[in-house]
XYZ file of C-alpha atoms in Angstrom:
519
model
C 111.067 131.252 129.936
C 111.359 129.161 133.085
C 114.866 128.349 134.300
C 113.680 125.143 135.939
C 113.142 121.801 134.214
C 110.340 119.536 135.378
C 111.756 116.430 137.026
C 110.781 113.172 135.313
C 112.353 109.719 135.216
C 110.911 109.274 131.702
C 112.459 112.404 130.212
C 114.979 110.427 128.156
C 112.759 107.558 126.997
C 113.658 106.596 123.439
C 112.260 104.217 120.839
C 114.486 101.427 119.531
C 113.528 99.560 116.378
C 114.700 95.976 115.977
C 116.711 94.769 113.037
C 114.793 94.230 109.824
C 115.201 90.452 110.057
C 113.627 90.543 113.540
C 110.287 91.563 112.015
C 108.079 90.395 109.151
C 108.209 91.401 105.503
C 105.861 90.713 102.588
C 102.702 91.122 104.688
C 99.443 91.884 102.883
C 97.479 94.344 104.982
C 93.732 94.614 104.552
C 92.421 97.415 102.374
C 89.172 97.783 104.342
C 88.201 101.393 105.040
C 86.877 100.539 108.535
C 88.904 102.337 111.195
C 90.580 99.932 113.649
C 94.154 99.300 114.730
C 94.487 96.484 112.105
C 96.833 94.534 114.416
C 96.532 93.004 117.896
C 99.004 91.095 120.079
C 99.273 88.695 122.984
C 102.529 87.703 124.655
C 102.966 84.870 122.129
C 101.285 85.855 118.871
C 100.155 88.742 116.700
C 97.032 88.879 114.536
C 96.844 91.045 111.417
C 93.807 91.795 109.259
C 94.777 90.265 105.919
C 93.980 91.246 102.357
C 92.556 88.041 100.928
C 90.075 86.985 98.303
C 87.078 84.751 98.836
C 85.863 86.215 102.116
C 87.576 87.661 105.157
C 90.733 86.405 106.824
C 93.474 87.401 109.215
C 96.978 86.102 109.777
C 98.375 84.757 113.047
C 102.149 85.042 113.429
C 104.716 84.524 116.198
C 105.396 87.608 118.297
C 108.406 89.564 116.978
C 110.907 91.096 119.394
C 113.194 94.115 118.894
C 115.935 92.310 120.857
C 116.053 88.860 119.268
C 115.447 87.123 115.936
C 112.319 85.155 115.113
C 111.965 81.533 116.304
C 114.437 79.165 114.715
C 113.558 78.324 111.141
C 110.768 80.889 110.849
C 111.203 83.100 107.757
C 111.369 86.863 108.117
C 110.011 87.284 104.595
C 106.626 85.605 104.624
C 105.727 83.253 101.761
C 103.018 84.326 99.363
C 100.805 81.507 100.656
C 100.537 81.043 104.400
C 97.988 79.620 106.838
C 95.188 82.108 107.502
C 92.279 82.218 109.901
C 89.433 82.104 107.424
C 85.683 81.365 107.854
C 84.386 84.939 107.725
C 82.407 85.568 104.540
C 83.327 89.279 104.492
C 86.426 91.267 105.525
C 87.701 90.941 109.091
C 87.434 94.339 110.801
C 88.959 93.777 114.240
C 90.714 91.177 116.403
C 91.445 90.988 120.129
C 93.422 88.493 122.225
C 92.190 87.147 125.523
C 94.060 88.738 128.452
C 93.988 85.349 130.237
C 95.039 82.995 127.431
C 97.732 84.039 124.971
C 96.470 81.474 122.445
C 92.812 82.595 122.228
C 91.771 85.375 119.860
C 88.388 86.768 118.776
C 87.729 88.171 115.314
C 84.913 90.505 114.246
C 83.787 90.705 110.642
C 81.702 92.691 108.242
C 79.497 89.584 107.922
C 78.032 90.236 111.391
C 79.867 87.282 112.972
C 82.381 86.914 115.775
C 84.627 83.859 115.631
C 86.764 82.492 118.459
C 90.078 80.834 117.595
C 92.606 78.814 119.605
C 96.150 78.720 118.232
C 98.221 75.571 118.576
C 101.992 75.994 118.415
C 102.186 73.171 115.857
C 100.559 75.429 113.267
C 103.995 76.948 112.583
C 105.838 73.661 112.126
C 107.661 73.364 108.810
C 107.001 76.886 107.539
C 108.890 77.450 104.285
C 110.394 73.955 104.139
C 110.296 71.804 101.010
C 106.914 70.192 100.429
C 105.241 72.362 103.049
C 101.584 73.148 102.381
C 99.715 75.784 104.381
C 96.711 74.564 106.355
C 94.160 77.233 107.268
C 92.988 77.536 110.854
C 89.471 76.626 111.974
C 87.464 78.508 114.634
C 86.395 76.808 117.858
C 83.234 78.912 118.289
C 80.968 81.094 116.191
C 78.621 83.851 117.389
C 75.913 85.402 115.206
C 76.090 88.904 116.611
C 74.138 91.050 114.158
C 72.734 91.113 110.623
C 75.037 94.091 110.091
C 78.779 94.417 110.563
C 80.609 93.873 113.851
C 83.098 96.718 114.064
C 84.930 95.956 117.311
C 85.677 93.042 119.619
C 87.046 93.619 123.132
C 87.706 91.126 125.923
C 86.786 92.008 129.502
C 89.834 92.928 131.660
C 88.934 90.928 134.811
C 86.197 88.380 133.926
C 87.090 85.269 131.967
C 85.244 84.538 128.696
C 83.391 87.878 128.578
C 83.494 89.675 125.228
C 82.095 93.066 124.164
C 81.189 93.743 120.537
C 79.988 96.844 118.708
C 77.576 96.406 115.815
C 76.422 98.279 112.765
C 73.017 98.873 114.377
C 74.736 101.131 116.941
C 74.685 98.944 120.044
C 77.294 97.223 122.208
C 76.587 93.603 123.120
C 78.261 91.673 125.932
C 78.611 87.910 125.601
C 79.391 84.951 127.816
C 81.520 82.810 125.495
C 80.474 79.674 127.364
C 76.819 80.395 126.474
C 76.883 82.474 123.274
C 73.295 81.813 122.178
C 72.204 85.348 123.144
C 73.905 88.464 124.527
C 73.888 88.962 128.278
C 73.641 92.724 127.944
C 72.818 95.177 125.142
C 73.953 98.788 125.529
C 72.176 101.317 123.317
C 71.583 105.035 123.025
C 74.084 105.680 120.231
C 72.924 107.962 117.454
C 75.466 106.841 114.867
C 78.340 104.439 114.282
C 80.383 103.445 117.336
C 84.016 104.400 116.743
C 85.765 102.859 119.773
C 85.101 101.353 123.191
C 87.104 100.580 126.337
C 86.645 99.140 129.833
C 88.055 100.570 133.018
C 90.582 98.255 134.771
C 87.878 96.752 137.020
C 85.544 96.146 134.094
C 82.490 97.675 135.819
C 82.384 100.719 133.505
C 82.471 100.826 129.702
C 83.015 103.980 127.625
C 82.303 104.501 123.930
C 82.962 107.206 121.357
C 80.486 107.694 118.553
C 80.200 109.432 115.203
C 77.493 111.670 116.696
C 80.369 113.396 118.591
C 79.304 112.149 122.029
C 81.053 110.157 124.727
C 78.877 107.637 126.552
C 79.546 105.848 129.805
C 77.758 102.613 130.731
C 77.460 100.348 133.708
C 77.244 97.126 131.640
C 75.071 95.342 134.216
C 72.805 98.184 135.375
C 70.707 98.708 132.254
C 70.749 99.333 128.542
C 71.035 103.129 128.685
C 74.182 105.160 129.381
C 74.622 106.523 132.885
C 76.420 109.551 131.494
C 76.501 111.286 128.093
C 78.937 114.096 127.315
C 80.011 116.154 124.344
C 83.213 114.891 122.723
C 85.400 116.311 119.972
C 83.770 118.692 117.516
C 84.585 116.690 114.373
C 82.847 113.479 113.330
C 85.961 111.679 112.099
C 87.798 108.954 113.969
C 87.374 109.556 117.726
C 89.150 107.046 119.986
C 89.041 106.530 123.753
C 91.325 104.829 126.286
C 90.987 104.573 130.072
C 93.925 106.083 131.955
C 94.739 103.140 134.201
C 93.572 103.328 137.818
C 92.652 107.005 137.537
C 89.166 108.480 137.195
C 90.192 109.937 133.848
C 89.791 108.919 130.219
C 91.826 110.118 127.254
C 90.377 110.616 123.794
C 91.700 111.553 120.388
C 89.677 113.124 117.617
C 89.226 116.163 115.430
C 87.956 119.675 116.011
C 85.362 121.354 113.817
C 88.284 122.924 111.942
C 89.829 119.451 111.375
C 92.634 119.935 113.894
C 93.815 116.689 115.428
C 93.278 116.749 119.182
C 94.004 114.765 122.330
C 91.840 115.408 125.384
C 91.447 114.310 129.007
C 88.002 113.988 130.631
C 86.985 113.389 134.221
C 84.591 110.496 134.555
C 82.190 112.037 137.065
C 80.493 114.440 134.674
C 82.495 113.807 131.474
C 83.694 117.402 131.596
C 86.837 118.317 129.718
C 89.991 118.655 131.813
C 92.622 119.253 129.152
C 92.684 119.507 125.355
C 95.816 119.520 123.213
C 95.846 120.492 119.562
C 98.369 118.228 117.840
C 98.389 119.297 114.177
C 96.166 119.431 111.083
C 97.044 116.087 109.515
C 94.121 113.930 108.385
C 95.207 110.576 109.844
C 93.302 109.164 112.818
C 95.256 109.268 116.108
C 95.492 105.941 117.952
C 95.940 106.429 121.734
C 97.714 103.900 123.975
C 98.102 104.181 127.755
C 100.746 102.555 129.926
C 100.740 102.397 133.719
C 103.905 104.498 133.733
C 101.479 107.427 133.259
C 102.558 107.790 129.643
C 100.107 108.366 126.784
C 101.361 107.300 123.340
C 99.790 108.826 120.216
C 100.342 107.189 116.828
C 98.677 108.713 113.774
C 97.670 106.630 110.790
C 99.832 107.722 107.885
C 102.386 109.277 110.242
C 105.928 108.028 110.624
C 106.304 109.270 114.187
C 104.943 108.251 117.593
C 104.426 111.006 120.146
C 104.382 110.325 123.868
C 103.319 112.451 126.811
C 103.598 112.072 130.564
C 100.420 112.640 132.553
C 100.765 114.601 135.795
C 98.271 116.796 137.665
C 95.766 116.777 134.777
C 98.404 117.929 132.298
C 100.113 116.165 129.423
C 103.808 116.996 129.242
C 105.505 116.113 125.931
C 108.475 113.785 126.360
C 109.837 113.050 122.902
C 108.963 111.457 119.569
C 109.933 108.261 117.872
C 110.534 109.194 114.231
C 110.560 106.999 111.178
C 110.300 107.477 107.431
C 107.862 104.542 107.157
C 104.222 105.628 107.645
C 102.154 103.335 109.842
C 98.864 101.770 108.770
C 98.108 100.323 112.161
C 99.611 99.705 115.580
C 99.151 97.910 118.871
C 101.062 97.656 122.150
C 102.221 94.489 123.882
C 100.702 93.566 127.279
C 103.100 94.851 129.926
C 103.772 91.430 131.470
C 105.632 90.529 128.248
C 108.198 93.346 128.412
C 111.949 92.813 128.711
C 112.771 94.243 132.151
C 116.466 93.457 131.719
C 116.561 95.981 128.869
C 114.563 98.614 130.846
C 111.784 98.337 128.254
C 108.640 100.107 129.553
C 106.483 99.663 126.426
C 106.607 97.835 123.105
C 104.764 98.888 119.981
C 104.078 96.653 116.989
C 103.911 98.838 113.919
C 102.271 97.854 110.637
C 103.802 99.624 107.647
C 102.918 99.201 103.970
C 104.109 95.570 103.791
C 105.923 94.885 107.050
C 105.535 94.462 110.812
C 108.245 95.806 113.101
C 108.661 95.879 116.874
C 109.657 99.122 118.605
C 110.892 99.072 122.203
C 110.571 102.198 124.356
C 113.464 102.161 126.781
C 114.438 104.168 129.861
C 118.240 104.447 129.737
C 119.688 103.005 132.972
C 123.200 101.784 133.727
C 122.286 99.379 136.508
C 121.544 95.736 135.670
C 119.244 95.255 138.664
C 115.442 95.393 138.515
C 114.250 99.013 138.286
C 111.195 98.969 140.533
C 110.454 102.688 140.062
C 109.654 102.240 136.360
C 107.865 98.883 136.626
C 104.565 99.105 138.505
C 102.654 95.801 138.741
C 101.091 94.699 135.459
C 97.751 92.978 134.783
C 98.291 89.243 135.180
C 97.037 86.301 133.123
C 94.723 85.150 135.926
C 91.059 86.243 135.789
C 89.496 87.696 138.922
C 85.962 86.579 138.015
C 84.125 84.007 135.968
C 81.606 85.170 133.380
C 78.719 83.949 135.555
C 80.003 85.910 138.553
C 80.407 89.063 136.499
C 76.926 88.981 134.983
C 75.420 88.196 138.381
C 76.697 91.574 139.586
C 79.912 90.654 141.358
C 82.896 92.995 141.109
C 86.462 92.025 141.994
C 89.792 93.836 141.773
C 92.038 92.852 138.868
C 94.876 90.473 139.626
C 98.313 91.990 139.135
C 101.725 90.434 138.644
C 105.052 91.749 139.874
C 107.496 92.091 136.984
C 110.321 91.456 139.452
C 109.507 88.059 140.975
C 106.302 87.052 139.137
C 104.142 87.019 142.266
C 100.414 87.527 141.680
C 98.152 89.539 143.961
C 94.863 91.441 143.834
C 94.832 95.179 143.230
C 93.847 97.505 146.062
C 90.142 97.226 146.859
C 89.151 100.562 145.387
C 86.933 99.937 142.330
C 86.799 102.698 139.758
C 83.244 103.943 139.394
C 81.688 107.044 137.890
C 82.408 109.591 140.600
C 80.836 112.978 140.996
C 82.987 115.966 140.042
C 82.308 117.356 143.518
C 81.425 114.489 145.852
C 79.483 115.383 148.936
C 80.552 114.353 152.420
C 78.608 111.702 154.271
C 76.741 112.896 157.375
C 77.901 109.807 159.286
C 81.339 108.165 159.420
C 80.710 105.399 156.866
C 82.581 104.421 153.726
C 79.588 104.448 151.400
C 79.887 107.164 148.743
C 77.025 109.615 149.198
C 75.519 112.638 147.560
C 72.365 114.677 148.110
C 69.184 113.634 146.348
C 68.927 115.827 143.231
C 66.046 118.193 142.666
C 63.730 117.144 139.821
C 64.517 120.358 137.939
C 68.225 119.539 137.661
C 68.569 117.020 134.810
C 72.304 117.658 134.470
C 73.055 116.578 138.019
C 76.042 114.188 138.217
C 75.481 110.457 138.160
C 77.144 108.520 140.929
C 77.770 104.797 140.790
C 77.484 103.655 144.378
C 79.744 100.972 145.777
C 78.022 99.493 148.792
C 80.283 98.088 151.495
C 79.489 96.894 154.972
C 79.966 99.585 157.539
C 83.352 99.288 159.294
C 83.412 97.951 162.795
C 83.761 100.698 165.389
C 87.077 101.117 167.166
C 87.103 98.748 170.141
C 86.858 100.440 173.503
C 88.876 99.437 176.488
C 86.182 99.857 179.130
C 83.980 96.773 179.404
C 80.854 98.581 180.764
C 80.329 100.531 177.493
C 80.323 97.505 175.170
C 76.525 97.424 174.929
C 76.340 101.061 173.893
C 79.048 100.418 171.284
C 76.962 97.605 169.783
C 73.942 99.911 169.675
C 75.974 102.576 167.891
C 77.204 100.007 165.375
C 73.653 98.883 164.645
C 72.554 102.499 164.235
C 75.402 103.138 161.780
C 74.428 100.101 159.741
C 70.811 101.246 159.574
C 71.862 104.743 158.544
C 74.233 103.312 155.952
C 71.471 101.162 154.443
C 69.063 104.113 154.399
C 71.574 106.377 152.627
C 72.414 103.672 150.089
C 68.720 103.249 149.295
C 68.332 107.014 148.862
C 71.279 107.069 146.485
C 69.846 104.262 144.381
C 66.597 106.207 144.109
C 68.519 109.368 143.238
C 70.444 107.555 140.551
C 67.254 106.211 138.990
C 65.673 109.687 139.058
C 68.680 111.272 137.383
C 68.781 108.621 134.697
C 65.092 109.139 133.961
C 65.602 112.902 133.799
C 68.533 112.513 131.416
C 66.473 110.269 129.177
C 63.681 112.855 129.189
C 66.136 115.582 128.252
C 67.568 113.472 125.426
C 64.037 112.778 124.186
C 63.157 116.486 124.229
C 66.344 117.316 122.350
C 65.656 114.624 119.759
C 62.111 115.951 119.251
C 63.472 119.486 118.940
C 65.937 118.378 116.290
C 63.176 116.612 114.366
C 60.968 119.706 114.591
C 63.812 121.929 113.388
C 64.452 119.570 110.483
C 60.767 119.677 109.516
C 60.748 123.468 109.663
C 63.885 123.673 107.520
C 62.317 121.379 104.935
């Protein structure tokens, strides 16, 4: 056994549950069998899929805190009748809050609709007082997404009013909420039900997990087919995916063929497995949550505990567990810009138990009262970097971040996350355009590379005046070479995508032939 202990500033992170009266009691959680987190949160409100009769509904409640009681006059024990967000004709399956407006939430239902809601603070006036009558909320927009269910709704991380939805006919549709008559993009290729989806922080890559045990990676604006398909967990039950911040890694949870619960890390260039952890053999689906402190939280449905691991050098090092006797039915995490930095809170979970909602703060114990900059990297801000029209026209912009110390807002470093090659090739000329050799037609498994084209950098200025003309010639030559290489890479990417589609078609035909022979 090693005598040395790995150094980590998060070694002693602990979970602190708020007082019972700081949360909500007498909640009626949906009994739908569809696998989602059940709850979602902004920095002002929480939404909870509600068990109601006469169609689908969800509740909108003020955000509970583990450090303070609920707003003045608001009851901890909810009344039996309370205002609900109705209008779905079938159970609500998922909700998601806009990252740029804490009062806007989208709901997805089994009726094939997505509804957009805007919450006014006056909706909570007079709760529980004498003569008070609940008034249900009305949606501000309605989208007919599919004749079948809409299983997930997910807002875009950098573009305002862009929403992704997964449907029962196994496609992901992207919408401009300002013009919701038809989807702006439809992403297909799934062989079964879509189990989860996530964007990277820049929003130019979307990843899905599917019941056919495959992980698919899409460029939402480049076409309808995935740019990369990889094998996921061996079991078909409950696979989830989350992007690991600004890294070219994704984390998934799922089950092995022997029904072991697993957590895995995958590199995004070829979707090859980097690390797989076997957690246990419990049947509850694991919900993964990532924070920019390089910590991966795992909460299992039906479990009372929350595990958390620190990511370092493609390894997951266990830190500790938050333990509770109350099993969780669902969970979400608060956006990081809403954390209490004075309490050294690095993450906050909102846990849904059998009939309650409680807030759990994960705290780094520190004695100093000053701002702890080493545990608070900048958080995603409430300002969008793009409009929906700019995004769908092909523009990409870095996400806007906010300092948790002084509240200043700035753009992230100009280094968009793409789908890199596992072994990127070096460019023959000193340009910044990512390059790779043109693949041979017989190599269908060659890595896909999403190219980010940038203007070639200006050459270093020379001091001698007589050589300025030759410097301009060299600059022009570099630009021409850069444009030629970028064109070659676009052609290579198209060839690889066509080859992958051919391979998938051959495999599908082989499976059909095998099924016919077996029958």
